Tab-separated table of N, CA and C in Angstrom:
chain	number	residue	atom	x	y	z
A	1	MET	N	18.779	-9.354	-8.401
A	1	MET	CA	17.880	-10.098	-7.580
A	1	MET	C	16.548	-10.359	-8.343
A	2	SER	N	15.805	-11.070	-8.220
A	2	SER	CA	14.860	-11.439	-9.146
A	2	SER	C	13.466	-10.586	-8.907
A	3	SER	N	12.504	-10.570	-9.784
A	3	SER	CA	11.321	-9.722	-9.442
A	3	SER	C	10.609	-10.185	-8.185
A	4	PRO	N	10.010	-9.314	-7.563
A	4	PRO	CA	9.187	-9.742	-6.234
A	4	PRO	C	7.872	-10.614	-6.595
A	5	VAL	N	7.698	-11.303	-5.601
A	5	VAL	CA	6.393	-11.859	-5.542
A	5	VAL	C	5.538	-10.889	-5.291
A	6	HIS	N	4.226	-11.257	-6.078
A	6	HIS	CA	3.125	-9.947	-5.617
A	6	HIS	C	1.934	-10.785	-5.210
A	7	CYS	N	1.439	-10.238	-4.005
A	7	CYS	CA	0.180	-10.886	-3.314
A	7	CYS	C	-0.879	-9.817	-3.123
A	8	LEU	N	-1.751	-10.050	-3.874
A	8	LEU	CA	-3.144	-9.252	-3.862
A	8	LEU	C	-4.069	-9.773	-2.965
A	9	ILE	N	-4.494	-8.963	-1.774
A	9	ILE	CA	-5.480	-9.366	-0.534
A	9	ILE	C	-6.503	-8.499	-1.125
A	10	ALA	N	-7.679	-9.334	-1.640
A	10	ALA	CA	-8.773	-8.748	-1.907
A	10	ALA	C	-9.953	-9.594	-1.828
A	11	SER	N	-11.304	-8.914	-1.575
A	11	SER	CA	-12.599	-9.584	-1.296
A	11	SER	C	-13.293	-8.647	-1.709
A	12	SER	N	-14.712	-9.065	-2.413
A	12	SER	CA	-15.546	-7.862	-2.571
A	12	SER	C	-16.230	-7.574	-1.391
A	13	LYS	N	-15.884	-8.139	-0.223
A	13	LYS	CA	-16.745	-8.032	1.259
A	13	LYS	C	-15.876	-7.310	2.199
A	14	GLY	N	-16.447	-6.415	2.938
A	14	GLY	CA	-15.464	-5.821	4.083
A	14	GLY	C	-15.499	-6.793	5.413
A	15	GLY	N	-14.536	-6.483	6.105
A	15	GLY	CA	-14.569	-7.027	7.383
A	15	GLY	C	-14.311	-8.871	7.385
A	16	VAL	N	-13.507	-9.273	6.314
A	16	VAL	CA	-13.428	-10.574	6.330
A	16	VAL	C	-12.022	-10.955	6.583
A	17	GLY	N	-11.221	-9.985	7.099
A	17	GLY	CA	-9.679	-10.286	7.479
A	17	GLY	C	-8.539	-9.935	6.503
A	18	LYS	N	-8.838	-9.153	5.412
A	18	LYS	CA	-7.934	-8.845	4.606
A	18	LYS	C	-6.657	-8.109	5.125
A	19	SER	N	-6.936	-7.230	5.865
A	19	SER	CA	-5.922	-6.330	6.685
A	19	SER	C	-5.101	-7.198	7.406
A	20	THR	N	-5.780	-8.161	8.329
A	20	THR	CA	-5.290	-8.946	9.114
A	20	THR	C	-4.128	-10.046	8.475
A	21	THR	N	-4.896	-10.301	7.504
A	21	THR	CA	-4.064	-11.568	6.668
A	21	THR	C	-2.852	-10.841	6.063
A	22	ALA	N	-2.776	-9.441	5.460
A	22	ALA	CA	-1.804	-8.802	4.842
A	22	ALA	C	-0.819	-8.626	5.852
A	23	LEU	N	-1.092	-7.970	7.011
A	23	LEU	CA	-0.147	-7.831	7.975
A	23	LEU	C	0.409	-9.133	8.538
A	24	GLY	N	-0.123	-10.130	8.599
A	24	GLY	CA	0.494	-11.395	9.165
A	24	GLY	C	1.374	-11.932	7.974
A	25	LEU	N	0.981	-11.907	6.848
A	25	LEU	CA	1.777	-12.438	5.735
A	25	LEU	C	3.095	-11.534	5.733
A	26	ALA	N	3.012	-10.326	5.757
A	26	ALA	CA	4.079	-9.341	5.731
A	26	ALA	C	5.162	-9.731	6.689
A	27	ALA	N	4.414	-10.104	7.995
A	27	ALA	CA	5.595	-10.239	9.248
A	27	ALA	C	6.161	-11.601	8.954
A	28	VAL	N	5.224	-12.724	8.515
A	28	VAL	CA	6.242	-13.941	8.433
A	28	VAL	C	6.976	-13.907	7.309
A	29	PHE	N	7.094	-13.028	6.279
A	29	PHE	CA	8.099	-13.065	5.227
A	29	PHE	C	9.059	-12.181	5.670
A	30	ALA	N	8.948	-11.183	6.568
A	30	ALA	CA	10.125	-10.353	6.982
A	30	ALA	C	10.963	-11.185	7.834
A	31	ARG	N	10.178	-11.997	8.688
A	31	ARG	CA	10.772	-12.654	9.716
A	31	ARG	C	11.533	-14.034	8.979
A	32	ALA	N	11.143	-14.420	7.673
A	32	ALA	CA	11.953	-15.162	6.959
A	32	ALA	C	13.115	-14.704	6.312
A	33	GLY	N	13.473	-13.409	6.475
A	33	GLY	CA	14.460	-12.646	6.046
A	33	GLY	C	14.261	-11.972	4.465
A	34	ARG	N	12.886	-12.091	4.155
A	34	ARG	CA	12.669	-11.578	3.155
A	34	ARG	C	12.357	-9.743	2.975
A	35	ARG	N	12.581	-9.113	2.024
A	35	ARG	CA	12.426	-7.572	2.098
A	35	ARG	C	10.991	-7.590	1.519
A	36	VAL	N	10.122	-6.837	2.510
A	36	VAL	CA	8.675	-6.931	2.144
A	36	VAL	C	8.304	-5.385	2.173
A	37	LEU	N	7.205	-5.158	0.972
A	37	LEU	CA	6.485	-3.865	0.760
A	37	LEU	C	5.199	-4.107	0.944
A	38	LEU	N	4.636	-3.637	2.105
A	38	LEU	CA	3.184	-3.734	2.562
A	38	LEU	C	2.429	-2.316	2.032
A	39	VAL	N	1.397	-2.356	1.373
A	39	VAL	CA	0.927	-1.116	0.765
A	39	VAL	C	-0.824	-1.214	1.346
A	40	ASP	N	-0.974	-0.162	2.017
A	40	ASP	CA	-2.389	-0.180	2.363
A	40	ASP	C	-3.423	0.575	1.200
A	41	CYS	N	-4.109	-0.177	0.493
A	41	CYS	CA	-4.694	0.575	-0.644
A	41	CYS	C	-6.159	0.822	-0.567
A	42	ASP	N	-6.679	0.681	0.819
A	42	ASP	CA	-8.053	0.758	1.014
A	42	ASP	C	-8.106	2.557	1.701
A	43	VAL	N	-8.739	3.236	0.669
A	43	VAL	CA	-9.123	4.626	0.638
A	43	VAL	C	-9.952	5.067	1.507
A	44	SER	N	-10.788	4.026	2.089
A	44	SER	CA	-12.015	4.197	2.966
A	44	SER	C	-12.003	3.743	4.427
A	45	SER	N	-10.936	2.920	4.446
A	45	SER	CA	-10.770	2.180	5.941
A	45	SER	C	-9.340	1.692	6.067
A	46	ARG	N	-8.564	2.882	6.790
A	46	ARG	CA	-7.068	2.598	7.050
A	46	ARG	C	-6.854	1.678	8.188
A	47	SER	N	-7.283	0.588	8.245
A	47	SER	CA	-7.025	-0.309	9.256
A	47	SER	C	-5.599	-0.795	9.703
A	48	LEU	N	-4.791	-0.963	8.402
A	48	LEU	CA	-3.447	-1.420	8.776
A	48	LEU	C	-2.653	-0.437	9.559
A	49	GLU	N	-2.954	0.837	9.730
A	49	GLU	CA	-2.198	1.865	10.467
A	49	GLU	C	-2.455	1.300	12.025
A	50	MET	N	-3.878	1.255	12.205
A	50	MET	CA	-4.055	0.798	13.692
A	50	MET	C	-3.662	-0.331	13.821
A	51	PHE	N	-3.514	-1.514	13.020
A	51	PHE	CA	-3.202	-2.772	13.501
A	51	PHE	C	-1.454	-2.993	13.587
A	52	SER	N	-0.808	-2.010	12.692
A	52	SER	CA	0.596	-1.842	12.916
A	52	SER	C	0.808	-0.847	14.015
A	53	GLY	N	0.109	-0.071	14.390
A	53	GLY	CA	0.552	0.810	15.480
A	53	GLY	C	1.272	2.007	14.902
A	54	THR	N	1.147	2.459	13.770
A	54	THR	CA	1.791	3.470	12.944
A	54	THR	C	0.757	4.665	12.881
A	55	ASP	N	-0.334	4.436	13.230
A	55	ASP	CA	-1.419	5.587	13.020
A	55	ASP	C	-0.946	7.173	13.317
A	56	ASP	N	-0.121	7.048	14.309
A	56	ASP	CA	0.664	8.473	14.747
A	56	ASP	C	2.037	8.792	14.181
A	57	LYS	N	2.427	7.873	13.352
A	57	LYS	CA	3.797	7.971	12.938
A	57	LYS	C	4.102	8.604	11.398
A	58	ALA	N	3.089	8.297	10.721
A	58	ALA	CA	3.136	8.554	9.136
A	58	ALA	C	3.167	10.066	8.961
A	59	LEU	N	4.343	10.455	8.082
A	59	LEU	CA	4.248	11.913	7.719
A	59	LEU	C	3.607	12.112	6.272
A	60	PHE	N	3.935	10.877	5.659
A	60	PHE	CA	3.048	10.866	4.205
A	60	PHE	C	2.368	9.605	4.148
A	61	HIS	N	1.604	9.574	3.112
A	61	HIS	CA	0.931	8.300	2.612
A	61	HIS	C	0.602	8.028	1.339
A	62	LEU	N	-0.101	7.157	0.957
A	62	LEU	CA	-0.237	6.844	-0.546
A	62	LEU	C	-0.776	7.899	-1.261
A	63	GLY	N	-1.798	8.507	-0.610
A	63	GLY	CA	-2.447	9.745	-1.413
A	63	GLY	C	-1.296	10.956	-1.755
A	64	ASP	N	-0.308	11.278	-0.692
A	64	ASP	CA	0.552	12.127	-1.018
A	64	ASP	C	1.300	11.539	-2.188
A	65	LEU	N	1.789	10.423	-2.043
A	65	LEU	CA	2.468	9.912	-3.148
A	65	LEU	C	2.031	10.203	-4.460
A	66	ILE	N	0.502	9.540	-4.599
A	66	ILE	CA	-0.405	9.773	-5.802
A	66	ILE	C	-0.251	11.225	-6.519
A	67	LEU	N	-0.566	12.267	-5.418
A	67	LEU	CA	-0.461	13.653	-5.841
A	67	LEU	C	0.851	14.528	-5.856
A	68	GLY	N	1.780	13.524	-5.714
A	68	GLY	CA	3.196	14.313	-5.960
A	68	GLY	C	3.947	15.241	-5.043
A	69	ARG	N	3.071	14.728	-3.536
A	69	ARG	CA	3.774	15.604	-2.591
A	69	ARG	C	4.747	14.846	-1.711
A	70	CYS	N	5.289	13.717	-2.269
A	70	CYS	CA	6.300	13.103	-1.446
A	70	CYS	C	6.878	12.261	-2.440
A	71	THR	N	8.196	11.694	-1.975
A	71	THR	CA	8.722	10.638	-2.896
A	71	THR	C	8.370	9.391	-2.470
A	72	PRO	N	8.603	8.153	-3.114
A	72	PRO	CA	8.409	7.049	-2.696
A	72	PRO	C	8.726	6.523	-1.249
A	73	GLU	N	10.211	6.914	-1.196
A	73	GLU	CA	10.775	6.657	0.171
A	73	GLU	C	10.259	7.368	1.208
A	74	GLN	N	9.676	8.516	1.088
A	74	GLN	CA	9.095	9.458	2.139
A	74	GLN	C	7.865	8.628	2.651
A	75	ALA	N	7.159	8.054	1.576
A	75	ALA	CA	5.672	7.585	2.128
A	75	ALA	C	5.973	6.286	2.636
A	76	LEU	N	7.203	5.702	2.921
A	76	LEU	CA	7.225	4.181	3.567
A	76	LEU	C	7.743	4.432	4.863
A	77	LEU	N	7.216	3.544	6.078
A	77	LEU	CA	7.316	3.333	7.372
A	77	LEU	C	7.973	2.029	7.463
A	78	VAL	N	8.964	1.866	8.581
A	78	VAL	CA	9.156	0.663	9.199
A	78	VAL	C	8.290	0.480	10.357
A	79	PRO	N	7.210	-0.202	10.320
A	79	PRO	CA	6.276	-0.389	11.638
A	79	PRO	C	6.980	-0.814	12.638
A	80	PHE	N	7.781	-2.109	12.489
A	80	PHE	CA	8.111	-2.650	13.934
A	80	PHE	C	9.555	-2.849	13.736
A	81	PRO	N	10.371	-2.268	14.632
A	81	PRO	CA	11.926	-2.202	14.882
A	81	PRO	C	12.460	-3.553	14.633
A	82	GLU	N	11.930	-4.658	15.029
A	82	GLU	CA	12.347	-5.953	15.126
A	82	GLU	C	12.361	-6.326	13.881
A	83	LEU	N	11.352	-5.818	12.763
A	83	LEU	CA	11.529	-6.182	11.398
A	83	LEU	C	11.690	-5.222	10.335
A	84	PRO	N	13.367	-4.776	10.339
A	84	PRO	CA	13.655	-3.764	9.566
A	84	PRO	C	13.418	-4.038	8.169
A	85	ASP	N	13.114	-5.019	7.494
A	85	ASP	CA	12.871	-5.384	6.108
A	85	ASP	C	11.316	-5.402	5.824
A	86	LEU	N	10.618	-4.991	6.614
A	86	LEU	CA	9.164	-4.693	6.341
A	86	LEU	C	8.889	-3.140	6.179
A	87	HIS	N	8.655	-2.793	5.043
A	87	HIS	CA	8.236	-1.342	4.847
A	87	HIS	C	6.766	-1.224	4.330
A	88	PHE	N	6.172	-0.364	5.190
A	88	PHE	CA	4.865	-0.155	4.870
A	88	PHE	C	4.388	1.272	4.505
A	89	CYS	N	3.517	1.339	3.544
A	89	CYS	CA	3.082	2.440	2.810
A	89	CYS	C	1.596	2.784	3.423
A	90	PRO	N	1.196	3.778	4.253
A	90	PRO	CA	-0.151	3.797	4.681
A	90	PRO	C	-1.070	4.127	3.585
A	91	ALA	N	-2.443	4.024	3.792
A	91	ALA	CA	-3.442	4.635	2.948
A	91	ALA	C	-3.558	5.904	3.088
A	92	PRO	N	-4.290	6.554	2.181
A	92	PRO	CA	-4.436	8.040	2.202
A	92	PRO	C	-5.682	8.366	3.351
A	93	THR	N	-5.195	9.452	3.896
A	93	THR	CA	-6.136	10.015	4.888
A	93	THR	C	-7.521	10.169	4.257
A	94	ARG	N	-7.327	11.024	3.079
A	94	ARG	CA	-8.463	10.998	2.018
A	94	ARG	C	-7.769	11.498	0.846
A	95	LEU	N	-8.698	11.135	-0.003
A	95	LEU	CA	-8.094	11.598	-1.273
A	95	LEU	C	-8.963	12.645	-1.984
A	96	GLU	N	-8.516	13.778	-2.203
A	96	GLU	CA	-9.279	15.045	-2.691
A	96	GLU	C	-9.721	14.506	-3.889
A	97	GLU	N	-11.109	14.270	-4.182
A	97	GLU	CA	-11.649	13.865	-5.478
A	97	GLU	C	-11.585	14.742	-6.454
A	98	ALA	N	-11.576	15.823	-6.632
A	98	ALA	CA	-11.405	16.859	-7.707
A	98	ALA	C	-9.966	16.666	-8.272
A	99	GLN	N	-8.946	16.679	-7.401
A	99	GLN	CA	-7.515	16.730	-7.599
A	99	GLN	C	-7.114	15.143	-8.267
A	100	VAL	N	-7.734	14.299	-7.762
A	100	VAL	CA	-7.741	12.851	-8.381
A	100	VAL	C	-8.204	12.671	-9.674
A	101	LEU	N	-9.290	13.136	-9.816
A	101	LEU	CA	-9.910	13.234	-11.182
A	101	LEU	C	-9.370	14.292	-12.200
A	102	GLU	N	-8.969	15.348	-11.617
A	102	GLU	CA	-8.165	16.205	-12.742
A	102	GLU	C	-6.944	15.389	-13.377
A	103	LYS	N	-5.995	14.620	-12.483
A	103	LYS	CA	-5.128	13.985	-12.727
A	103	LYS	C	-5.178	12.633	-13.354
A	104	PHE	N	-6.300	11.968	-12.940
A	104	PHE	CA	-6.752	10.457	-13.326
A	104	PHE	C	-8.190	10.660	-13.601
A	105	PRO	N	-8.439	10.626	-14.952
A	105	PRO	CA	-9.905	10.289	-15.421
A	105	PRO	C	-10.509	9.171	-15.010
A	106	GLY	N	-9.859	7.945	-14.740
A	106	GLY	CA	-10.323	6.585	-14.242
A	106	GLY	C	-10.612	6.644	-12.778
A	107	GLY	N	-10.445	7.878	-12.032
A	107	GLY	CA	-10.688	7.961	-10.659
A	107	GLY	C	-9.609	7.157	-9.771
A	108	TYR	N	-10.235	6.835	-8.535
A	108	TYR	CA	-9.611	6.195	-7.539
A	108	TYR	C	-8.621	5.020	-7.806
A	109	PRO	N	-9.390	4.032	-8.669
A	109	PRO	CA	-8.636	2.809	-9.122
A	109	PRO	C	-7.273	3.115	-9.849
A	110	GLU	N	-7.511	4.119	-10.739
A	110	GLU	CA	-6.412	4.418	-11.590
A	110	GLU	C	-5.487	4.987	-10.621
A	111	ALA	N	-5.666	5.969	-10.004
A	111	ALA	CA	-5.115	6.765	-8.927
A	111	ALA	C	-4.117	5.968	-8.008
A	112	VAL	N	-4.747	4.719	-7.420
A	112	VAL	CA	-4.278	3.964	-6.595
A	112	VAL	C	-3.111	2.979	-7.256
A	113	ALA	N	-3.303	2.604	-8.352
A	113	ALA	CA	-2.593	1.699	-9.202
A	113	ALA	C	-1.269	2.632	-9.619
A	114	TYR	N	-1.531	3.994	-9.907
A	114	TYR	CA	-0.396	4.654	-10.236
A	114	TYR	C	0.464	4.918	-8.931
A	115	GLY	N	0.105	5.036	-7.959
A	115	GLY	CA	0.602	5.339	-6.440
A	115	GLY	C	1.609	4.080	-6.279
A	116	CYS	N	0.788	2.971	-6.409
A	116	CYS	CA	1.373	1.875	-6.198
A	116	CYS	C	2.534	1.379	-7.391
A	117	SER	N	2.415	1.802	-8.360
A	117	SER	CA	3.513	1.557	-9.451
A	117	SER	C	4.806	2.493	-9.064
A	118	LEU	N	4.814	3.416	-8.409
A	118	LEU	CA	5.792	4.240	-8.009
A	118	LEU	C	6.572	3.616	-6.868
A	119	LEU	N	5.901	2.834	-6.031
A	119	LEU	CA	6.417	2.181	-4.852
A	119	LEU	C	7.162	0.912	-5.418
A	120	LEU	N	6.980	0.436	-6.492
A	120	LEU	CA	7.383	-1.011	-7.061
A	120	LEU	C	9.232	-0.741	-7.052
A	121	SER	N	9.685	-1.953	-6.728
A	121	SER	CA	11.250	-1.858	-6.818
A	121	SER	C	11.703	-3.321	-6.594
A	122	ASP	N	12.879	-3.516	-7.551
A	122	ASP	CA	13.276	-4.658	-7.235
A	122	ASP	C	14.124	-5.238	-6.060
A	123	ALA	N	14.030	-4.227	-5.315
A	123	ALA	CA	14.624	-4.138	-3.727
A	123	ALA	C	13.955	-4.988	-2.803
A	124	TYR	N	12.661	-5.533	-3.107
A	124	TYR	CA	11.704	-6.018	-2.657
A	124	TYR	C	11.619	-7.593	-3.116
A	125	ASP	N	11.388	-8.571	-2.194
A	125	ASP	CA	11.209	-10.028	-2.540
A	125	ASP	C	9.689	-10.221	-2.577
A	126	VAL	N	9.024	-9.352	-1.653
A	126	VAL	CA	7.434	-9.770	-1.819
A	126	VAL	C	6.807	-8.308	-1.609
A	127	VAL	N	5.702	-8.161	-2.493
A	127	VAL	CA	4.991	-6.973	-2.474
A	127	VAL	C	3.506	-7.595	-2.205
A	128	LEU	N	2.854	-6.777	-1.042
A	128	LEU	CA	1.389	-7.140	-0.532
A	128	LEU	C	0.640	-5.882	-0.766
A	129	TRP	N	-0.227	-6.228	-1.635
A	129	TRP	CA	-1.371	-5.047	-1.785
A	129	TRP	C	-2.498	-5.347	-0.698
A	130	ASP	N	-2.813	-4.662	0.023
A	130	ASP	CA	-3.969	-4.707	1.014
A	130	ASP	C	-5.243	-3.675	0.368
A	131	THR	N	-6.365	-4.322	-0.292
A	131	THR	CA	-7.302	-3.526	-0.641
A	131	THR	C	-8.544	-3.589	0.112
A	132	GLY	N	-9.362	-2.463	-0.118
A	132	GLY	CA	-10.748	-2.537	0.463
A	132	GLY	C	-11.666	-3.353	0.029
A	133	SER	N	-13.052	-3.276	0.298
A	133	SER	CA	-13.940	-4.210	-0.160
A	133	SER	C	-14.272	-3.620	-1.768
A	134	GLY	N	-14.853	-4.330	-2.445
A	134	GLY	CA	-15.064	-4.148	-3.853
A	134	GLY	C	-13.978	-4.767	-4.911
A	135	TYR	N	-14.078	-4.404	-6.111
A	135	TYR	CA	-13.521	-5.144	-7.092
A	135	TYR	C	-12.666	-4.174	-7.995
A	136	GLU	N	-12.966	-2.687	-7.952
A	136	GLU	CA	-12.271	-1.778	-8.885
A	136	GLU	C	-10.853	-1.347	-8.465
A	137	ILE	N	-10.516	-1.662	-7.271
A	137	ILE	CA	-8.974	-1.289	-7.057
A	137	ILE	C	-8.191	-2.680	-7.349
A	138	PRO	N	-8.472	-3.741	-6.812
A	138	PRO	CA	-7.946	-5.029	-7.026
A	138	PRO	C	-7.645	-5.140	-8.551
A	139	ARG	N	-8.748	-4.965	-9.231
A	139	ARG	CA	-8.678	-5.014	-10.658
A	139	ARG	C	-7.651	-4.031	-11.312
A	140	ALA	N	-7.671	-2.830	-10.855
A	140	ALA	CA	-6.533	-2.024	-11.253
A	140	ALA	C	-5.163	-2.284	-10.943
A	141	LEU	N	-5.022	-2.988	-9.805
A	141	LEU	CA	-3.676	-3.393	-9.408
A	141	LEU	C	-3.023	-4.539	-9.918
A	142	ALA	N	-4.012	-5.548	-10.428
A	142	ALA	CA	-3.655	-6.676	-11.090
A	142	ALA	C	-2.429	-6.955	-11.911
A	143	PRO	N	-2.587	-5.775	-12.974
A	143	PRO	CA	-1.514	-5.597	-14.117
A	143	PRO	C	-0.166	-5.367	-13.494
A	144	LEU	N	-0.131	-4.788	-12.246
A	144	LEU	CA	1.247	-4.381	-11.719
A	144	LEU	C	1.913	-5.722	-11.455
A	145	SER	N	1.408	-6.736	-11.236
A	145	SER	CA	2.029	-8.117	-10.790
A	145	SER	C	2.752	-8.696	-12.109
A	146	LYS	N	3.946	-8.704	-11.860
A	146	LYS	CA	4.529	-9.539	-13.129
A	146	LYS	C	4.588	-10.889	-13.307
């Protein structure tokens, strides 16, 4: 299998439809038979969980993966039974700043990029990174795209 296509959904402004676009693209790719990884990288507004109806289903999230509390496989959900090839990693409910800064001197952007790198696998055809407003996390994620 070839390397996955990476899509970084980013904008410096909030409320412009990044999460809606990310979920829509993920569903379209999955319906087309692609294996999709969708990651909510917005540590301040976890809207993808609400949009996908998984806000009460996640046992683990990206923050747990970042801090070593779960494996990449445990951090993933299949939000829609009719789309079994769409795998979703929810954003952290909160990231404990002291723990993050102890492990990642670059702060949240470095921590999120690390967690996302653990999720990467050639098993996926498409990887979608949904980011929050601002430019720090998208800038940290950009090098993950091959």
